[in-house]
Amino acid sequence: MPLFSRFKHCSNCGSPVDYRVPPDDNRERAMCPACGMVHYQNPLNVVGTLPVWEADGRVLLCRRAIEPRHGLWTLPAGFMELGETTAEGALRETQEEAGADIAMGPLFTLLNVVRVGQVHLFYLATLRSLQFDPGPESLEAQLFAEAEIPWEEIAFQTTRETLRCFFDDRRAGRGFGPHAIDIA
Amino acid sequence: MPLFSRFKHCSNCGSPVDYRVPPDDNRERAMCPACGMVHYQNPLNVVGTLPVWEADGRVLLCRRAIEPRHGLWTLPAGFMELGETTAEGALRETQEEAGADIAMGPLFTLLNVVRVGQVHLFYLATLRSLQFDPGPESLEAQLFAEAEIPWEEIAFQTTRETLRCFFDDRRAGRGFGPHAIDIA
């Protein structure tokens, strides 16, 4: 999983880097005194879905088989990769973590998690079958009605907020999102 | 500006890296045989605004003073930084590039530019004054009515698509976005 570890050496030539403000910039960056390369570090996107079984309105959660938050429940999501769109990444993560067959819907939540340098994007999705095949990152994949959601065992605040927005929108009978949320 | 240069050396210890698929992963990553660090590379976010002067509906564009696309027109936008939300980054870029005083509105376009590993997010914004103060990255900042847009001199396709969506939405008298667009 990508984490922000401070650059100590240049990824181009291996020399130790200095932290300085490059010309025409206004922030310190890791700069290589040997080859001149500037190393930027920027926020990452986490992309996922909120899969719904439309016949009865239940939603799909996965129980995590990995750290962090082993054993807790989450919407299928993970780091966006090079070579894919946000929606393609969300679909891939849903297949990898839940083995679920879904039709992608629109963007539903955009959550900024500044503390860890992440932007989480969740798409609505409809399940096309009730067969799941959780991958190695999930202990199980299971459908939950609103009253059955294990709120005390949700792994991440971005999952909790996305579920909350979905049930609020549905109860209010209004359109579904999109919602922009900043996580403190 | 962040660009994806392939890791040759470990940013932690400086040793030459190997490209291998880590355990429990399914893609090649730059791995350090000396210290064990795995180096991930992921898409980056570009955040910006579409600033509107509500009295007459004109929109603000900046003429680029830097490469790429020096001399061409763009909406104010740039790479999202650590420590800010997507909306905060869009506001900052608008201040840096146009020196414009704006009130932020909702997310308007989400554009995937897979070829360069970028996600562009544009927010609607309303101008609070007609005083601009273009920064070093802009030659000038200027308001344009729809009929005045220099379509042949727009720097980036993401700006062109965002403007097109805005004028289409306005002409149709419908709500403004959000729009999801994949750039080939």
mmCIF file of C-alpha atoms in Angstrom:
data_model
loop_
_atom_site.group_PDB
_atom_site.id
_atom_site.type_symbol
_atom_site.label_atom_id
_atom_site.label_comp_id
_atom_site.label_asym_id
_atom_site.label_seq_id
_atom_site.Cartn_x
_atom_site.Cartn_y
_atom_site.Cartn_z
ATOM 1 C CA MET A 1 0.000 0.000 0.000
ATOM 2 C CA PRO A 2 1.404 3.439 -0.863
ATOM 3 C CA LEU A 3 2.519 5.397 2.148
ATOM 4 C CA PHE A 4 4.338 8.674 2.210
ATOM 5 C CA SER A 5 7.862 7.973 3.293
ATOM 6 C CA ARG A 6 10.094 10.999 3.117
ATOM 7 C CA PHE A 7 12.607 10.829 0.229
ATOM 8 C CA LYS A 8 16.149 10.402 1.560
ATOM 9 C CA HIS A 9 17.853 9.458 -1.715
ATOM 10 C CA CYS A 10 17.295 10.443 -5.336
ATOM 11 C CA SER A 11 15.191 7.842 -7.180
ATOM 12 C CA ASN A 12 17.084 8.658 -10.369
ATOM 13 C CA CYS A 13 20.747 8.484 -9.308
ATOM 14 C CA GLY A 14 20.731 7.367 -5.650
ATOM 15 C CA SER A 15 22.490 10.443 -4.208
ATOM 16 C CA PRO A 16 21.273 11.860 -0.866
ATOM 17 C CA VAL A 17 18.696 14.603 -1.458
ATOM 18 C CA ASP A 18 18.368 18.083 0.077
ATOM 19 C CA TYR A 19 15.055 19.688 1.034
ATOM 20 C CA ARG A 20 14.868 23.081 -0.634
ATOM 21 C CA VAL A 21 12.340 25.312 -2.419
ATOM 22 C CA PRO A 22 12.982 24.944 -6.161
ATOM 23 C CA PRO A 23 13.147 28.084 -8.352
ATOM 24 C CA ASP A 24 9.602 29.188 -9.360
ATOM 25 C CA ASP A 25 8.089 27.061 -6.603
ATOM 26 C CA ASN A 26 6.857 27.919 -3.111
ATOM 27 C CA ARG A 27 7.274 24.650 -1.190
ATOM 28 C CA GLU A 28 10.169 22.546 -0.037
ATOM 29 C CA ARG A 29 10.795 19.527 -2.262
ATOM 30 C CA ALA A 30 13.367 16.761 -2.159
ATOM 31 C CA MET A 31 16.010 17.965 -4.648
ATOM 32 C CA CYS A 32 19.005 16.035 -5.890
ATOM 33 C CA PRO A 33 22.252 18.043 -5.751
ATOM 34 C CA ALA A 34 23.908 15.535 -8.109
ATOM 35 C CA CYS A 35 21.475 15.103 -11.034
ATOM 36 C CA GLY A 36 19.079 18.002 -10.347
ATOM 37 C CA MET A 37 15.902 15.941 -10.136
ATOM 38 C CA VAL A 38 13.042 17.335 -8.053
ATOM 39 C CA HIS A 39 10.888 14.739 -6.264
ATOM 40 C CA TYR A 40 7.255 15.666 -5.663
ATOM 41 C CA GLN A 41 4.878 13.975 -3.261
ATOM 42 C CA ASN A 42 1.161 14.494 -3.774
ATOM 43 C CA PRO A 43 -2.154 13.117 -2.464
ATOM 44 C CA LEU A 44 -3.368 9.716 -3.650
ATOM 45 C CA ASN A 45 -6.808 8.560 -4.721
ATOM 46 C CA VAL A 46 -8.668 5.655 -3.155
ATOM 47 C CA VAL A 47 -11.521 4.442 -5.363
ATOM 48 C CA GLY A 48 -14.417 2.149 -4.510
ATOM 49 C CA THR A 49 -18.106 1.367 -4.837
ATOM 50 C CA LEU A 50 -21.306 1.153 -2.832
ATOM 51 C CA PRO A 51 -22.882 -1.985 -4.391
ATOM 52 C CA VAL A 52 -26.663 -2.275 -3.959
ATOM 53 C CA TRP A 53 -28.930 -5.313 -4.500
ATOM 54 C CA GLU A 54 -31.899 -3.470 -5.904
ATOM 55 C CA ALA A 55 -34.527 -6.143 -5.196
ATOM 56 C CA ASP A 56 -34.404 -5.416 -1.465
ATOM 57 C CA GLY A 57 -32.032 -2.433 -1.118
ATOM 58 C CA ARG A 58 -29.318 -4.267 0.782
ATOM 59 C CA VAL A 59 -25.717 -3.096 0.376
ATOM 60 C CA LEU A 60 -22.503 -5.093 0.089
ATOM 61 C CA LEU A 61 -19.708 -4.878 2.638
ATOM 62 C CA CYS A 62 -16.435 -6.802 2.877
ATOM 63 C CA ARG A 63 -14.741 -7.899 6.093
ATOM 64 C CA ARG A 64 -11.049 -7.085 5.953
ATOM 65 C CA ALA A 65 -8.505 -9.925 5.982
ATOM 66 C CA ILE A 66 -5.575 -7.485 6.107
ATOM 67 C CA GLU A 67 -4.267 -4.675 8.236
ATOM 68 C CA PRO A 68 -5.129 -1.962 8.963
ATOM 69 C CA ARG A 69 -8.489 -2.760 10.588
ATOM 70 C CA HIS A 70 -8.314 -6.539 10.170
ATOM 71 C CA GLY A 71 -11.733 -8.117 10.839
ATOM 72 C CA LEU A 72 -13.716 -4.893 10.388
ATOM 73 C CA TRP A 73 -16.194 -4.124 7.578
ATOM 74 C CA THR A 74 -15.605 -1.822 4.620
ATOM 75 C CA LEU A 75 -16.970 -0.912 1.226
ATOM 76 C CA PRO A 76 -14.761 -2.407 -1.509
ATOM 77 C CA ALA A 77 -12.071 0.210 -2.294
ATOM 78 C CA GLY A 78 -8.351 0.624 -2.812
ATOM 79 C CA PHE A 79 -5.619 2.764 -4.310
ATOM 80 C CA MET A 80 -6.187 3.921 -7.888
ATOM 81 C CA GLU A 81 -3.481 2.602 -10.228
ATOM 82 C CA LEU A 82 -1.773 4.125 -13.271
ATOM 83 C CA GLY A 83 -3.488 3.070 -16.507
ATOM 84 C CA GLU A 84 -7.084 3.201 -15.271
ATOM 85 C CA THR A 85 -9.838 5.752 -14.734
ATOM 86 C CA THR A 86 -11.361 6.394 -11.314
ATOM 87 C CA ALA A 87 -14.432 4.323 -12.288
ATOM 88 C CA GLU A 88 -12.290 1.506 -13.730
ATOM 89 C CA GLY A 89 -10.285 1.417 -10.509
ATOM 90 C CA ALA A 90 -13.452 1.289 -8.413
ATOM 91 C CA LEU A 91 -14.776 -1.595 -10.533
ATOM 92 C CA ARG A 92 -11.447 -3.463 -10.280
ATOM 93 C CA GLU A 93 -11.324 -3.103 -6.498
ATOM 94 C CA THR A 94 -14.891 -4.409 -6.213
ATOM 95 C CA GLN A 95 -13.995 -7.438 -8.293
ATOM 96 C CA GLU A 96 -10.736 -8.038 -6.392
ATOM 97 C CA GLU A 97 -12.118 -7.621 -2.873
ATOM 98 C CA ALA A 98 -15.654 -8.993 -3.219
ATOM 99 C CA GLY A 99 -15.654 -10.943 -6.481
ATOM 100 C CA ALA A 100 -18.923 -9.148 -7.154
ATOM 101 C CA ASP A 101 -20.524 -8.664 -10.581
ATOM 102 C CA ILE A 102 -21.690 -5.029 -10.701
ATOM 103 C CA ALA A 103 -22.956 -2.365 -13.085
ATOM 104 C CA MET A 104 -21.239 0.942 -12.326
ATOM 105 C CA GLY A 105 -23.366 3.981 -11.480
ATOM 106 C CA PRO A 106 -22.431 7.642 -10.954
ATOM 107 C CA LEU A 107 -19.958 9.176 -8.523
ATOM 108 C CA PHE A 108 -21.596 9.296 -5.106
ATOM 109 C CA THR A 109 -19.093 10.661 -2.555
ATOM 110 C CA LEU A 110 -15.810 12.565 -2.750
ATOM 111 C CA LEU A 111 -14.100 12.538 0.637
ATOM 112 C CA ASN A 112 -10.922 14.433 1.442
ATOM 113 C CA VAL A 113 -8.775 12.813 4.126
ATOM 114 C CA VAL A 114 -6.096 15.510 4.384
ATOM 115 C CA ARG A 115 -4.404 13.997 7.434
ATOM 116 C CA VAL A 116 -3.201 11.033 5.350
ATOM 117 C CA GLY A 117 -2.998 12.801 1.963
ATOM 118 C CA GLN A 118 -5.865 10.866 0.369
ATOM 119 C CA VAL A 119 -8.967 11.569 -1.704
ATOM 120 C CA HIS A 120 -11.626 8.809 -1.565
ATOM 121 C CA LEU A 121 -14.103 8.490 -4.441
ATOM 122 C CA PHE A 122 -17.081 6.128 -4.107
ATOM 123 C CA TYR A 123 -19.391 5.211 -6.991
ATOM 124 C CA LEU A 124 -22.895 3.822 -6.724
ATOM 125 C CA ALA A 125 -23.168 0.358 -8.272
ATOM 126 C CA THR A 126 -25.900 -2.240 -8.723
ATOM 127 C CA LEU A 127 -25.237 -5.920 -8.121
ATOM 128 C CA ARG A 128 -26.035 -8.236 -11.044
ATOM 129 C CA SER A 129 -25.833 -11.436 -9.009
ATOM 130 C CA LEU A 130 -25.747 -12.643 -5.417
ATOM 131 C CA GLN A 131 -22.634 -14.707 -5.997
ATOM 132 C CA PHE A 132 -19.558 -13.255 -4.339
ATOM 133 C CA ASP A 133 -16.008 -14.505 -4.357
ATOM 134 C CA PRO A 134 -13.983 -12.536 -1.811
ATOM 135 C CA GLY A 135 -10.305 -12.190 -2.703
ATOM 136 C CA PRO A 136 -7.327 -12.601 -0.367
ATOM 137 C CA GLU A 137 -7.876 -9.136 1.138
ATOM 138 C CA SER A 138 -11.380 -10.063 2.404
ATOM 139 C CA LEU A 139 -12.558 -12.636 4.952
ATOM 140 C CA GLU A 140 -16.118 -12.483 3.608
ATOM 141 C CA ALA A 141 -18.525 -10.372 1.542
ATOM 142 C CA GLN A 142 -22.074 -9.975 2.799
ATOM 143 C CA LEU A 143 -25.264 -7.998 2.143
ATOM 144 C CA PHE A 144 -26.718 -5.760 4.862
ATOM 145 C CA ALA A 145 -30.047 -3.994 5.225
ATOM 146 C CA GLU A 146 -29.788 -0.552 6.826
ATOM 147 C CA ALA A 147 -30.882 -1.909 10.214
ATOM 148 C CA GLU A 148 -28.220 -4.628 10.050
ATOM 149 C CA ILE A 149 -25.177 -2.405 9.348
ATOM 150 C CA PRO A 150 -22.483 -3.116 11.979
ATOM 151 C CA TRP A 151 -21.816 0.584 12.601
ATOM 152 C CA GLU A 152 -19.424 -0.147 15.476
ATOM 153 C CA GLU A 153 -17.367 -2.471 13.293
ATOM 154 C CA ILE A 154 -16.884 -0.272 10.212
ATOM 155 C CA ALA A 155 -13.186 -0.033 9.303
ATOM 156 C CA PHE A 156 -12.963 3.500 7.939
ATOM 157 C CA GLN A 157 -14.737 6.803 8.420
ATOM 158 C CA THR A 158 -15.011 7.249 4.633
ATOM 159 C CA THR A 159 -17.068 4.034 4.445
ATOM 160 C CA ARG A 160 -19.221 5.143 7.389
ATOM 161 C CA GLU A 161 -19.911 8.567 5.847
ATOM 162 C CA THR A 162 -20.674 7.090 2.427
ATOM 163 C CA LEU A 163 -23.169 4.615 3.921
ATOM 164 C CA ARG A 164 -24.751 7.356 6.024
ATOM 165 C CA CYS A 165 -25.204 9.625 2.970
ATOM 166 C CA PHE A 166 -26.759 6.749 1.016
ATOM 167 C CA PHE A 167 -29.340 5.859 3.661
ATOM 168 C CA ASP A 168 -30.120 9.558 4.303
ATOM 169 C CA ASP A 169 -30.679 10.207 0.580
ATOM 170 C CA ARG A 170 -32.862 7.118 0.265
ATOM 171 C CA ARG A 171 -34.948 7.913 3.328
ATOM 172 C CA ALA A 172 -35.465 11.475 2.090
ATOM 173 C CA GLY A 173 -36.584 10.199 -1.311
ATOM 174 C CA ARG A 174 -34.260 12.654 -3.043
ATOM 175 C CA GLY A 175 -31.625 11.995 -5.675
ATOM 176 C CA PHE A 176 -28.428 10.207 -4.688
ATOM 177 C CA GLY A 177 -25.508 12.597 -4.187
ATOM 178 C CA PRO A 178 -22.919 13.481 -5.123
ATOM 179 C CA HIS A 179 -21.664 14.478 -1.677
ATOM 180 C CA ALA A 180 -18.401 16.242 -0.825
ATOM 181 C CA ILE A 181 -17.114 15.533 2.668
ATOM 182 C CA ASP A 182 -13.943 16.589 4.490
ATOM 183 C CA ILE A 183 -12.771 14.113 7.121
ATOM 184 C CA ALA A 184 -11.079 15.854 10.053
ATOM 185 C CA MET B 1 5.627 19.753 -11.929
ATOM 186 C CA PRO B 2 5.262 16.110 -10.903
ATOM 187 C CA LEU B 3 6.050 13.709 -13.719
ATOM 188 C CA PHE B 4 6.320 9.972 -13.572
ATOM 189 C CA SER B 5 9.970 9.129 -13.912
ATOM 190 C CA ARG B 6 10.657 5.465 -13.429
ATOM 191 C CA PHE B 7 12.378 4.727 -10.109
ATOM 192 C CA LYS B 8 15.972 3.587 -10.680
ATOM 193 C CA HIS B 9 17.188 3.904 -7.093
ATOM 194 C CA CYS B 10 15.568 3.395 -3.712
ATOM 195 C CA SER B 11 14.409 6.713 -2.226
ATOM 196 C CA ASN B 12 15.090 5.327 1.246
ATOM 197 C CA CYS B 13 18.636 3.922 0.950
ATOM 198 C CA GLY B 14 19.820 4.798 -2.581
ATOM 199 C CA SER B 15 20.403 1.189 -3.766
ATOM 200 C CA PRO B 16 19.420 0.271 -7.342
ATOM 201 C CA VAL B 17 15.863 -1.145 -7.401
ATOM 202 C CA ASP B 18 14.441 -4.239 -9.117
ATOM 203 C CA TYR B 19 11.027 -4.358 -10.759
ATOM 204 C CA ARG B 20 9.113 -7.309 -9.319
ATOM 205 C CA VAL B 21 5.597 -8.203 -8.184
ATOM 206 C CA PRO B 22 5.553 -7.966 -4.381
ATOM 207 C CA PRO B 23 3.956 -10.782 -2.329
ATOM 208 C CA ASP B 24 0.146 -10.256 -2.118
ATOM 209 C CA ASP B 25 0.236 -7.840 -5.050
ATOM 210 C CA ASN B 26 -0.487 -8.267 -8.759
ATOM 211 C CA ARG B 27 1.630 -5.557 -10.408
ATOM 212 C CA GLU B 28 5.307 -4.885 -10.854
ATOM 213 C CA ARG B 29 6.651 -2.314 -8.411
ATOM 214 C CA ALA B 30 10.100 -0.879 -7.863
ATOM 215 C CA MET B 31 11.440 -2.933 -4.946
ATOM 216 C CA CYS B 32 14.654 -2.365 -3.055
ATOM 217 C CA PRO B 33 16.730 -5.539 -2.626
ATOM 218 C CA ALA B 34 18.770 -3.836 0.115
ATOM 219 C CA CYS B 35 16.213 -2.309 2.507
ATOM 220 C CA GLY B 36 13.022 -3.983 1.220
ATOM 221 C CA MET B 37 11.084 -0.806 0.484
ATOM 222 C CA VAL B 38 8.386 -0.987 -2.201
ATOM 223 C CA HIS B 39 7.922 2.187 -4.276
ATOM 224 C CA TYR B 40 4.420 2.803 -5.642
ATOM 225 C CA GLN B 41 3.491 5.222 -8.390
ATOM 226 C CA ASN B 42 -0.119 6.315 -8.674
ATOM 227 C CA PRO B 43 -2.225 8.877 -10.563
ATOM 228 C CA LEU B 44 -2.115 12.521 -9.494
ATOM 229 C CA ASN B 45 -4.915 15.052 -9.088
ATOM 230 C CA VAL B 46 -5.042 18.390 -10.888
ATOM 231 C CA VAL B 47 -7.535 20.769 -9.244
ATOM 232 C CA GLY B 48 -8.965 24.014 -10.582
ATOM 233 C CA THR B 49 -11.991 26.271 -10.963
ATOM 234 C CA LEU B 50 -14.328 27.705 -13.561
ATOM 235 C CA PRO B 51 -14.744 31.269 -12.227
ATOM 236 C CA VAL B 52 -17.900 33.088 -13.414
ATOM 237 C CA TRP B 53 -18.765 36.811 -13.202
ATOM 238 C CA GLU B 54 -22.450 36.425 -12.513
ATOM 239 C CA ALA B 55 -23.539 39.914 -13.630
ATOM 240 C CA ASP B 56 -22.965 39.034 -17.303
ATOM 241 C CA GLY B 57 -22.021 35.335 -17.285
ATOM 242 C CA ARG B 58 -18.452 35.788 -18.507
ATOM 243 C CA VAL B 59 -15.828 33.234 -17.413
ATOM 244 C CA LEU B 60 -12.211 33.734 -16.388
ATOM 245 C CA LEU B 61 -9.299 32.274 -18.341
ATOM 246 C CA CYS B 62 -5.559 32.648 -17.813
ATOM 247 C CA ARG B 63 -2.935 32.798 -20.554
ATOM 248 C CA ARG B 64 -0.029 30.535 -19.701
ATOM 249 C CA ALA B 65 3.401 32.059 -19.087
ATOM 250 C CA ILE B 66 5.023 28.625 -18.724
ATOM 251 C CA GLU B 67 5.466 25.411 -20.646
ATOM 252 C CA PRO B 68 3.726 23.274 -21.651
ATOM 253 C CA ARG B 69 1.385 25.304 -23.886
ATOM 254 C CA HIS B 70 3.013 28.693 -23.271
ATOM 255 C CA GLY B 71 0.785 31.521 -24.582
ATOM 256 C CA LEU B 72 -2.399 29.432 -24.674
ATOM 257 C CA TRP B 73 -5.495 29.893 -22.481
ATOM 258 C CA THR B 74 -6.519 27.705 -19.570
ATOM 259 C CA LEU B 75 -8.804 27.600 -16.571
ATOM 260 C CA PRO B 76 -6.784 28.159 -13.380
ATOM 261 C CA ALA B 77 -5.636 24.703 -12.170
ATOM 262 C CA GLY B 78 -2.607 22.821 -10.926
ATOM 263 C CA PHE B 79 -1.387 19.800 -9.000
ATOM 264 C CA MET B 80 -3.083 19.161 -5.675
ATOM 265 C CA GLU B 81 -0.614 19.335 -2.779
ATOM 266 C CA LEU B 82 -0.353 17.387 0.478
ATOM 267 C CA GLY B 83 -2.082 19.202 3.346
ATOM 268 C CA GLU B 84 -5.075 20.523 1.407
ATOM 269 C CA THR B 85 -8.478 19.307 0.204
ATOM 270 C CA THR B 86 -9.398 19.204 -3.482
ATOM 271 C CA ALA B 87 -11.463 22.397 -3.057
ATOM 272 C CA GLU B 88 -8.696 24.144 -1.092
ATOM 273 C CA GLY B 89 -6.215 23.257 -3.832
ATOM 274 C CA ALA B 90 -8.552 24.580 -6.535
ATOM 275 C CA LEU B 91 -8.968 27.844 -4.598
ATOM 276 C CA ARG B 92 -5.195 28.161 -4.086
ATOM 277 C CA GLU B 93 -4.456 27.613 -7.772
ATOM 278 C CA THR B 94 -7.031 30.255 -8.718
ATOM 279 C CA GLN B 95 -5.397 32.737 -6.369
ATOM 280 C CA GLU B 96 -1.866 31.856 -7.536
ATOM 281 C CA GLU B 97 -2.551 31.881 -11.275
ATOM 282 C CA ALA B 98 -5.192 34.610 -11.604
ATOM 283 C CA GLY B 99 -5.039 36.528 -8.323
ATOM 284 C CA ALA B 100 -8.834 36.278 -8.411
ATOM 285 C CA ASP B 101 -11.150 36.655 -5.407
ATOM 286 C CA ILE B 102 -13.712 33.849 -5.679
ATOM 287 C CA ALA B 103 -16.428 32.053 -3.738
ATOM 288 C CA MET B 104 -16.127 28.299 -4.265
ATOM 289 C CA GLY B 105 -19.092 26.384 -5.665
ATOM 290 C CA PRO B 106 -19.676 22.642 -6.141
ATOM 291 C CA LEU B 107 -17.629 20.107 -8.077
ATOM 292 C CA PHE B 108 -18.424 20.528 -11.778
ATOM 293 C CA THR B 109 -16.241 18.125 -13.817
ATOM 294 C CA LEU B 110 -14.171 15.042 -13.027
ATOM 295 C CA LEU B 111 -11.950 14.212 -16.009
ATOM 296 C CA ASN B 112 -9.743 11.136 -16.229
ATOM 297 C CA VAL B 113 -6.630 11.599 -18.347
ATOM 298 C CA VAL B 114 -5.318 8.039 -18.169
ATOM 299 C CA ARG B 115 -2.559 8.570 -20.725
ATOM 300 C CA VAL B 116 -0.698 10.863 -18.329
ATOM 301 C CA GLY B 117 -1.930 9.327 -15.060
ATOM 302 C CA GLN B 118 -3.999 12.334 -13.987
ATOM 303 C CA VAL B 119 -7.468 13.075 -12.623
ATOM 304 C CA HIS B 120 -8.645 16.665 -13.164
ATOM 305 C CA LEU B 121 -11.305 18.118 -10.859
ATOM 306 C CA PHE B 122 -12.897 21.490 -11.678
ATOM 307 C CA TYR B 123 -15.156 23.394 -9.287
ATOM 308 C CA LEU B 124 -17.644 26.109 -10.195
ATOM 309 C CA ALA B 125 -16.759 29.432 -8.606
ATOM 310 C CA THR B 126 -18.194 32.948 -8.593
ATOM 311 C CA LEU B 127 -15.959 35.997 -8.880
ATOM 312 C CA ARG B 128 -16.312 38.559 -6.094
ATOM 313 C CA SER B 129 -14.397 41.316 -7.912
ATOM 314 C CA LEU B 130 -13.077 42.214 -11.343
ATOM 315 C CA GLN B 131 -9.575 42.817 -10.058
ATOM 316 C CA PHE B 132 -7.099 40.145 -11.115
ATOM 317 C CA ASP B 133 -3.435 39.823 -10.313
ATOM 318 C CA PRO B 134 -1.939 37.073 -12.483
ATOM 319 C CA GLY B 135 0.994 35.288 -10.857
ATOM 320 C CA PRO B 136 4.275 34.297 -12.521
ATOM 321 C CA GLU B 137 2.659 31.310 -14.253
ATOM 322 C CA SER B 138 0.181 33.525 -16.166
ATOM 323 C CA LEU B 139 0.734 36.255 -18.793
ATOM 324 C CA GLU B 140 -2.760 37.648 -18.220
ATOM 325 C CA ALA B 141 -6.196 36.823 -16.780
ATOM 326 C CA GLN B 142 -9.253 37.868 -18.752
ATOM 327 C CA LEU B 143 -13.038 37.425 -18.832
ATOM 328 C CA PHE B 144 -14.695 35.878 -21.896
ATOM 329 C CA ALA B 145 -18.317 35.627 -22.998
ATOM 330 C CA GLU B 146 -19.192 32.319 -24.647
ATOM 331 C CA ALA B 147 -18.897 33.854 -28.149
ATOM 332 C CA GLU B 148 -15.448 35.214 -27.319
ATOM 333 C CA ILE B 149 -13.808 31.973 -26.111
ATOM 334 C CA PRO B 150 -10.592 31.376 -28.104
ATOM 335 C CA TRP B 151 -11.403 27.711 -28.741
ATOM 336 C CA GLU B 152 -8.402 27.249 -31.031
ATOM 337 C CA GLU B 153 -6.057 28.609 -28.370
ATOM 338 C CA ILE B 154 -7.165 26.563 -25.371
ATOM 339 C CA ALA B 155 -4.176 24.875 -23.730
ATOM 340 C CA PHE B 156 -5.727 21.628 -22.498
ATOM 341 C CA GLN B 157 -8.558 19.346 -23.481
ATOM 342 C CA THR B 158 -9.755 19.218 -19.862
ATOM 343 C CA THR B 159 -10.289 23.002 -19.952
ATOM 344 C CA ARG B 160 -12.060 22.747 -23.318
ATOM 345 C CA GLU B 161 -14.415 19.987 -22.105
ATOM 346 C CA THR B 162 -15.165 21.806 -18.849
ATOM 347 C CA LEU B 163 -16.059 25.017 -20.699
ATOM 348 C CA ARG B 164 -18.165 23.083 -23.206
ATOM 349 C CA CYS B 165 -20.126 21.352 -20.407
ATOM 350 C CA PHE B 166 -20.709 24.689 -18.687
ATOM 351 C CA PHE B 167 -22.089 26.451 -21.761
ATOM 352 C CA ASP B 168 -24.184 23.381 -22.700
ATOM 353 C CA ASP B 169 -25.696 23.204 -19.202
ATOM 354 C CA ARG B 170 -26.434 26.923 -19.200
ATOM 355 C CA ARG B 171 -27.985 26.918 -22.665
ATOM 356 C CA ALA B 172 -30.157 23.942 -21.708
ATOM 357 C CA GLY B 173 -31.307 25.740 -18.560
ATOM 358 C CA ARG B 174 -30.617 22.638 -16.505
ATOM 359 C CA GLY B 175 -28.544 22.270 -13.369
ATOM 360 C CA PHE B 176 -24.766 22.528 -13.610
ATOM 361 C CA GLY B 177 -23.064 19.127 -13.596
ATOM 362 C CA PRO B 178 -21.332 17.275 -12.218
ATOM 363 C CA HIS B 179 -19.933 15.687 -15.367
ATOM 364 C CA ALA B 180 -17.598 12.689 -15.608
ATOM 365 C CA ILE B 181 -15.451 12.647 -18.737
ATOM 366 C CA ASP B 182 -12.704 10.296 -19.917
ATOM 367 C CA ILE B 183 -10.087 11.954 -22.133
ATOM 368 C CA ALA B 184 -8.721 9.535 -24.732
#
